[in-house]
């Protein structure tokens, strides 16, 4: 049984992430031009001859790693199991009170519960699992904002989903009467469901809170809340059913009261501060929730289908009763592998979100081993209790006979079900629900159903034949699930987790992000259709700055989303500029909060990993080492390197996008030389400090540079690295500026009276442009008088200009700027007296 089956990603082969094999194909295209073709072709040939999981040489976890992971899984899963047992206890109490009311309330309650499970509880349970990989991976990536957003979106999503379910419950009676159910039982079941509507709505909040806490490894509040709800459940039933005489409706109301107590206990642990942002950005959640719901329902409904088949057997009464006993038995056993599945889902998601694929692989391996042990224990339990288990429920000889005959088969089913359920958890943590849904559909309905019907009715095995059909389904399902886990490319899944977290932040409406980040990773072995020249030019522009992750993203761009790479990179720069600004502010505070610094730089590292910014990621790692040592000087030095790598990366990526759009020959790329120059102007009567007092304001350059009409800050804090200003020339007749640029401040040297900036975007033909503006004292100035303005720059060749002409243009601008600065600092002429200066003769 896998009632909480995997959550994950869709498998559209046309958008599969690029694998390491495909990366070698790309590199091969480049290497053929440098004489390395034969070596790389042989390497690629060896690579193609191996299975997808062998080329990475993944060793088995060491005993120490396995024991450490086992302890982590136990600490996480044991409280979940206790919680599940408490929930199971509540259902047993409800059935006991229903049974005490007589045959009609028991039959009506059972029918209502079955209808509610099929149409409501299974659907909400499955839909809620869409948030599990988003939350667990966001927690691992240290993205609390994504966690909170996903929680609030999930609550709204489940509330919206419960509305049509509630409408269906209200109109349950006509549906069941149309299906031929007894009118008296149907009427009582309808009443039971009406009183269960608050219970349905409560699960729209309970499921998200459970997953939100569980994905962070927080389980004690869940156990405490479940204990409180169980403690409330018994007296609530006693009061409503026994004292007030509400009958079956009282049982439904007691369940709602217990869940209300559960919610009140958990609400303090839910995230607060919901904003309008949670009304959008549902794309990644919906794309995970739909297949997760299908996966859960496909298996959940199978057991209801088994009960229906029992009603078609020659002696249906004992068959239906025995099936109920055995299903309750499997539900009890299922508590333990499902709890381990929830635990490993959180662990795998956390490690993938933190970009630690090796630890995720260890967690998966250890959990599957535990599951195999659980399966053996369940099989031995079923075999040992074959003659005695049924007597705990009934003394009916026919029911006991059928139960004893089927128990060994049930034990074999659990032998496969335990590894299958835990494998579901692994797939859920790595966000692959479509894979799980396909497995459940094939195993239960294409293998199990025909086998159950054929064995029971055609071969005459009857009741045991139904369970043998389930055994066939479980064997098939377990095999496919274990194969999915065993062939997982954990490195690729870790990269994909960064994209999934990125998509959750990106918000709704971005179909290119939503549709791409949920694709399952596949190893593509075909070379594709792009020619050598198209591949070489962009790759050379970013060579050494980005790792394979960027090529994975680039592979996802197609005609449907032609700007996908640029959109992902833009999102990265937007996020990284925000984080770098926060780090700058954090570094200015005293005493230094190194925990906050470490948290911020960890988020920046995760953001860099999402696009494969290898050098920047490495510098972030160095920064974190200084945080661990509480070395503030080291943090400051390291952050300067981070910002330098960030600036270089931005230049390279802008150049990459330009190369992708304007094809150039290899000779052009190798021989094109960057421009470097300097423009200067002297201010003989102005000190460097005085000049810098005017020029140091980054967003006021238009006051001094003559060709600029407008300058304003569009992001960041003025004077802090990372802020961006918008500069534009005078508008034309249509009101639009003829020339404009967005310029990012890279570095400020207050003591040296200089700052460095780069052009981030423009319409002037600048592909890469960096400049430093400084006010330098004249070497022969006496008393500090006199200074020189220097404007040094480095850029790629500018379209429509020669290097000499561009320097001359800057020289004219700097000279005019120097005049304006001197004029602004020139003292006003002295007044002659208090009278009008025109009437000099009358002045006294």
PDB file of N, CA and C in Angstrom, residues 1-2 329-331 333-334 337 371-383 407-421 467 470-475 478:
ATOM      1  N   UNK A   1       0.857  -1.200   0.000  1.00  0.00           N
ATOM      2  CA  UNK A   1       0.000   0.000   0.000  1.00  0.00           C
ATOM      3  C   UNK A   1       0.882   1.234   0.000  1.00  0.00           C
ATOM      4  N   UNK A   2       0.511   2.230  -0.769  1.00  0.00           N
ATOM      5  CA  UNK A   2       1.261   3.485  -0.842  1.00  0.00           C
ATOM      6  C   UNK A   2       0.289   4.633  -0.896  1.00  0.00           C
ATOM      7  N   UNK A 329      -5.962  -4.795   8.883  1.00  0.00           N
ATOM      8  CA  UNK A 329      -4.653  -5.337   9.271  1.00  0.00           C
ATOM      9  C   UNK A 329      -3.533  -4.690   8.457  1.00  0.00           C
ATOM     10  N   UNK A 330      -3.744  -4.633   7.134  1.00  0.00           N
ATOM     11  CA  UNK A 330      -2.704  -4.025   6.290  1.00  0.00           C
ATOM     12  C   UNK A 330      -2.557  -2.533   6.592  1.00  0.00           C
ATOM     13  N   UNK A 331      -3.682  -1.876   6.963  1.00  0.00           N
ATOM     14  CA  UNK A 331      -3.599  -0.461   7.326  1.00  0.00           C
ATOM     15  C   UNK A 331      -2.747  -0.270   8.572  1.00  0.00           C
ATOM     16  N   UNK A 333      -0.295  -2.367   9.605  1.00  0.00           N
ATOM     17  CA  UNK A 333       1.101  -2.644   9.231  1.00  0.00           C
ATOM     18  C   UNK A 333       1.681  -1.490   8.416  1.00  0.00           C
ATOM     19  N   UNK A 334       0.822  -0.883   7.599  1.00  0.00           N
ATOM     20  CA  UNK A 334       1.267   0.187   6.703  1.00  0.00           C
ATOM     21  C   UNK A 334       1.794   1.406   7.459  1.00  0.00           C
ATOM     22  N   UNK A 337       6.017   1.291   7.399  1.00  0.00           N
ATOM     23  CA  UNK A 337       6.751   1.710   6.190  1.00  0.00           C
ATOM     24  C   UNK A 337       6.352   3.098   5.693  1.00  0.00           C
ATOM     25  N   UNK A 371      13.381  -0.928   4.891  1.00  0.00           N
ATOM     26  CA  UNK A 371      12.081  -1.371   4.385  1.00  0.00           C
ATOM     27  C   UNK A 371      12.070  -2.871   4.119  1.00  0.00           C
ATOM     28  N   UNK A 372      13.170  -3.393   3.605  1.00  0.00           N
ATOM     29  CA  UNK A 372      13.243  -4.837   3.369  1.00  0.00           C
ATOM     30  C   UNK A 372      13.131  -5.605   4.687  1.00  0.00           C
ATOM     31  N   UNK A 373      13.793  -5.094   5.728  1.00  0.00           N
ATOM     32  CA  UNK A 373      13.687  -5.725   7.050  1.00  0.00           C
ATOM     33  C   UNK A 373      12.244  -5.665   7.555  1.00  0.00           C
ATOM     34  N   UNK A 374      11.583  -4.521   7.380  1.00  0.00           N
ATOM     35  CA  UNK A 374      10.181  -4.392   7.774  1.00  0.00           C
ATOM     36  C   UNK A 374       9.302  -5.389   7.026  1.00  0.00           C
ATOM     37  N   UNK A 375       9.551  -5.549   5.743  1.00  0.00           N
ATOM     38  CA  UNK A 375       8.768  -6.484   4.952  1.00  0.00           C
ATOM     39  C   UNK A 375       8.918  -7.914   5.443  1.00  0.00           C
ATOM     40  N   UNK A 376      10.141  -8.313   5.758  1.00  0.00           N
ATOM     41  CA  UNK A 376      10.358  -9.657   6.310  1.00  0.00           C
ATOM     42  C   UNK A 376       9.635  -9.841   7.632  1.00  0.00           C
ATOM     43  N   UNK A 377       9.688  -8.814   8.488  1.00  0.00           N
ATOM     44  CA  UNK A 377       9.012  -8.896   9.779  1.00  0.00           C
ATOM     45  C   UNK A 377       7.504  -9.022   9.601  1.00  0.00           C
ATOM     46  N   UNK A 378       6.941  -8.241   8.673  1.00  0.00           N
ATOM     47  CA  UNK A 378       5.496  -8.313   8.421  1.00  0.00           C
ATOM     48  C   UNK A 378       5.093  -9.667   7.875  1.00  0.00           C
ATOM     49  N   UNK A 379       5.922 -10.247   7.000  1.00  0.00           N
ATOM     50  CA  UNK A 379       5.614 -11.562   6.450  1.00  0.00           C
ATOM     51  C   UNK A 379       5.639 -12.627   7.543  1.00  0.00           C
ATOM     52  N   UNK A 380       6.639 -12.563   8.401  1.00  0.00           N
ATOM     53  CA  UNK A 380       6.724 -13.527   9.501  1.00  0.00           C
ATOM     54  C   UNK A 380       5.545 -13.366  10.473  1.00  0.00           C
ATOM     55  N   UNK A 381       5.149 -12.122  10.717  1.00  0.00           N
ATOM     56  CA  UNK A 381       4.013 -11.869  11.596  1.00  0.00           C
ATOM     57  C   UNK A 381       2.740 -12.484  11.027  1.00  0.00           C
ATOM     58  N   UNK A 382       2.513 -12.270   9.724  1.00  0.00           N
ATOM     59  CA  UNK A 382       1.308 -12.809   9.090  1.00  0.00           C
ATOM     60  C   UNK A 382       1.303 -14.335   9.122  1.00  0.00           C
ATOM     61  N   UNK A 383       2.463 -14.932   8.858  1.00  0.00           N
ATOM     62  CA  UNK A 383       2.527 -16.396   8.874  1.00  0.00           C
ATOM     63  C   UNK A 383       2.331 -16.941  10.288  1.00  0.00           C
ATOM     64  N   UNK A 407      -4.053 -14.944   4.901  1.00  0.00           N
ATOM     65  CA  UNK A 407      -3.000 -14.255   5.642  1.00  0.00           C
ATOM     66  C   UNK A 407      -1.585 -14.502   5.096  1.00  0.00           C
ATOM     67  N   UNK A 408      -1.211 -15.737   4.709  1.00  0.00           N
ATOM     68  CA  UNK A 408       0.134 -15.913   4.142  1.00  0.00           C
ATOM     69  C   UNK A 408       0.356 -15.088   2.881  1.00  0.00           C
ATOM     70  N   UNK A 409      -0.685 -14.977   2.052  1.00  0.00           N
ATOM     71  CA  UNK A 409      -0.570 -14.158   0.843  1.00  0.00           C
ATOM     72  C   UNK A 409      -0.445 -12.679   1.220  1.00  0.00           C
ATOM     73  N   UNK A 410      -1.199 -12.272   2.260  1.00  0.00           N
ATOM     74  CA  UNK A 410      -1.088 -10.895   2.746  1.00  0.00           C
ATOM     75  C   UNK A 410       0.336 -10.611   3.219  1.00  0.00           C
ATOM     76  N   UNK A 411       0.943 -11.580   3.906  1.00  0.00           N
ATOM     77  CA  UNK A 411       2.326 -11.407   4.354  1.00  0.00           C
ATOM     78  C   UNK A 411       3.286 -11.222   3.198  1.00  0.00           C
ATOM     79  N   UNK A 412       3.089 -11.999   2.116  1.00  0.00           N
ATOM     80  CA  UNK A 412       3.934 -11.826   0.930  1.00  0.00           C
ATOM     81  C   UNK A 412       3.703 -10.465   0.282  1.00  0.00           C
ATOM     82  N   UNK A 413       2.439 -10.003   0.314  1.00  0.00           N
ATOM     83  CA  UNK A 413       2.156  -8.666  -0.214  1.00  0.00           C
ATOM     84  C   UNK A 413       2.937  -7.602   0.556  1.00  0.00           C
ATOM     85  N   UNK A 414       2.982  -7.744   1.880  1.00  0.00           N
ATOM     86  CA  UNK A 414       3.707  -6.758   2.688  1.00  0.00           C
ATOM     87  C   UNK A 414       5.208  -6.829   2.456  1.00  0.00           C
ATOM     88  N   UNK A 415       5.716  -7.994   2.094  1.00  0.00           N
ATOM     89  CA  UNK A 415       7.139  -8.130   1.775  1.00  0.00           C
ATOM     90  C   UNK A 415       7.507  -7.220   0.599  1.00  0.00           C
ATOM     91  N   UNK A 416       6.584  -7.088  -0.356  1.00  0.00           N
ATOM     92  CA  UNK A 416       6.828  -6.165  -1.465  1.00  0.00           C
ATOM     93  C   UNK A 416       6.360  -4.756  -1.171  1.00  0.00           C
ATOM     94  N   UNK A 417       5.301  -4.640  -0.352  1.00  0.00           N
ATOM     95  CA  UNK A 417       4.709  -3.334  -0.107  1.00  0.00           C
ATOM     96  C   UNK A 417       5.637  -2.418   0.698  1.00  0.00           C
ATOM     97  N   UNK A 418       6.372  -2.967   1.638  1.00  0.00           N
ATOM     98  CA  UNK A 418       7.241  -2.115   2.470  1.00  0.00           C
ATOM     99  C   UNK A 418       8.339  -1.442   1.657  1.00  0.00           C
ATOM    100  N   UNK A 419       9.129  -2.169   0.848  1.00  0.00           N
ATOM    101  CA  UNK A 419      10.106  -1.466   0.005  1.00  0.00           C
ATOM    102  C   UNK A 419       9.455  -0.525  -0.999  1.00  0.00           C
ATOM    103  N   UNK A 420       8.273  -0.932  -1.510  1.00  0.00           N
ATOM    104  CA  UNK A 420       7.590  -0.077  -2.474  1.00  0.00           C
ATOM    105  C   UNK A 420       7.176   1.249  -1.840  1.00  0.00           C
ATOM    106  N   UNK A 421       6.636   1.194  -0.641  1.00  0.00           N
ATOM    107  CA  UNK A 421       6.176   2.414   0.036  1.00  0.00           C
ATOM    108  C   UNK A 421       7.334   3.342   0.345  1.00  0.00           C
ATOM    109  N   UNK A 467      -6.455 -11.688  -3.332  1.00  0.00           N
ATOM    110  CA  UNK A 467      -5.203 -11.294  -2.684  1.00  0.00           C
ATOM    111  C   UNK A 467      -3.982 -11.717  -3.501  1.00  0.00           C
ATOM    112  N   UNK A 470      -3.519  -9.021  -5.891  1.00  0.00           N
ATOM    113  CA  UNK A 470      -2.830  -7.905  -5.249  1.00  0.00           C
ATOM    114  C   UNK A 470      -1.341  -8.197  -5.102  1.00  0.00           C
ATOM    115  N   UNK A 471      -1.010  -9.460  -4.806  1.00  0.00           N
ATOM    116  CA  UNK A 471       0.395  -9.840  -4.694  1.00  0.00           C
ATOM    117  C   UNK A 471       1.128  -9.592  -6.012  1.00  0.00           C
ATOM    118  N   UNK A 472       0.484  -9.951  -7.134  1.00  0.00           N
ATOM    119  CA  UNK A 472       1.100  -9.709  -8.442  1.00  0.00           C
ATOM    120  C   UNK A 472       1.327  -8.211  -8.656  1.00  0.00           C
ATOM    121  N   UNK A 473       0.335  -7.407  -8.247  1.00  0.00           N
ATOM    122  CA  UNK A 473       0.480  -5.954  -8.389  1.00  0.00           C
ATOM    123  C   UNK A 473       1.619  -5.428  -7.517  1.00  0.00           C
ATOM    124  N   UNK A 474       1.704  -5.932  -6.276  1.00  0.00           N
ATOM    125  CA  UNK A 474       2.736  -5.448  -5.362  1.00  0.00           C
ATOM    126  C   UNK A 474       4.133  -5.818  -5.838  1.00  0.00           C
ATOM    127  N   UNK A 475       4.286  -7.035  -6.375  1.00  0.00           N
ATOM    128  CA  UNK A 475       5.601  -7.461  -6.875  1.00  0.00           C
ATOM    129  C   UNK A 475       6.027  -6.565  -8.036  1.00  0.00           C
ATOM    130  N   UNK A 478       6.701  -2.953  -6.651  1.00  0.00           N
ATOM    131  CA  UNK A 478       7.952  -2.871  -5.893  1.00  0.00           C
ATOM    132  C   UNK A 478       9.159  -2.916  -6.824  1.00  0.00           C
TER     133      UNK A 478
END
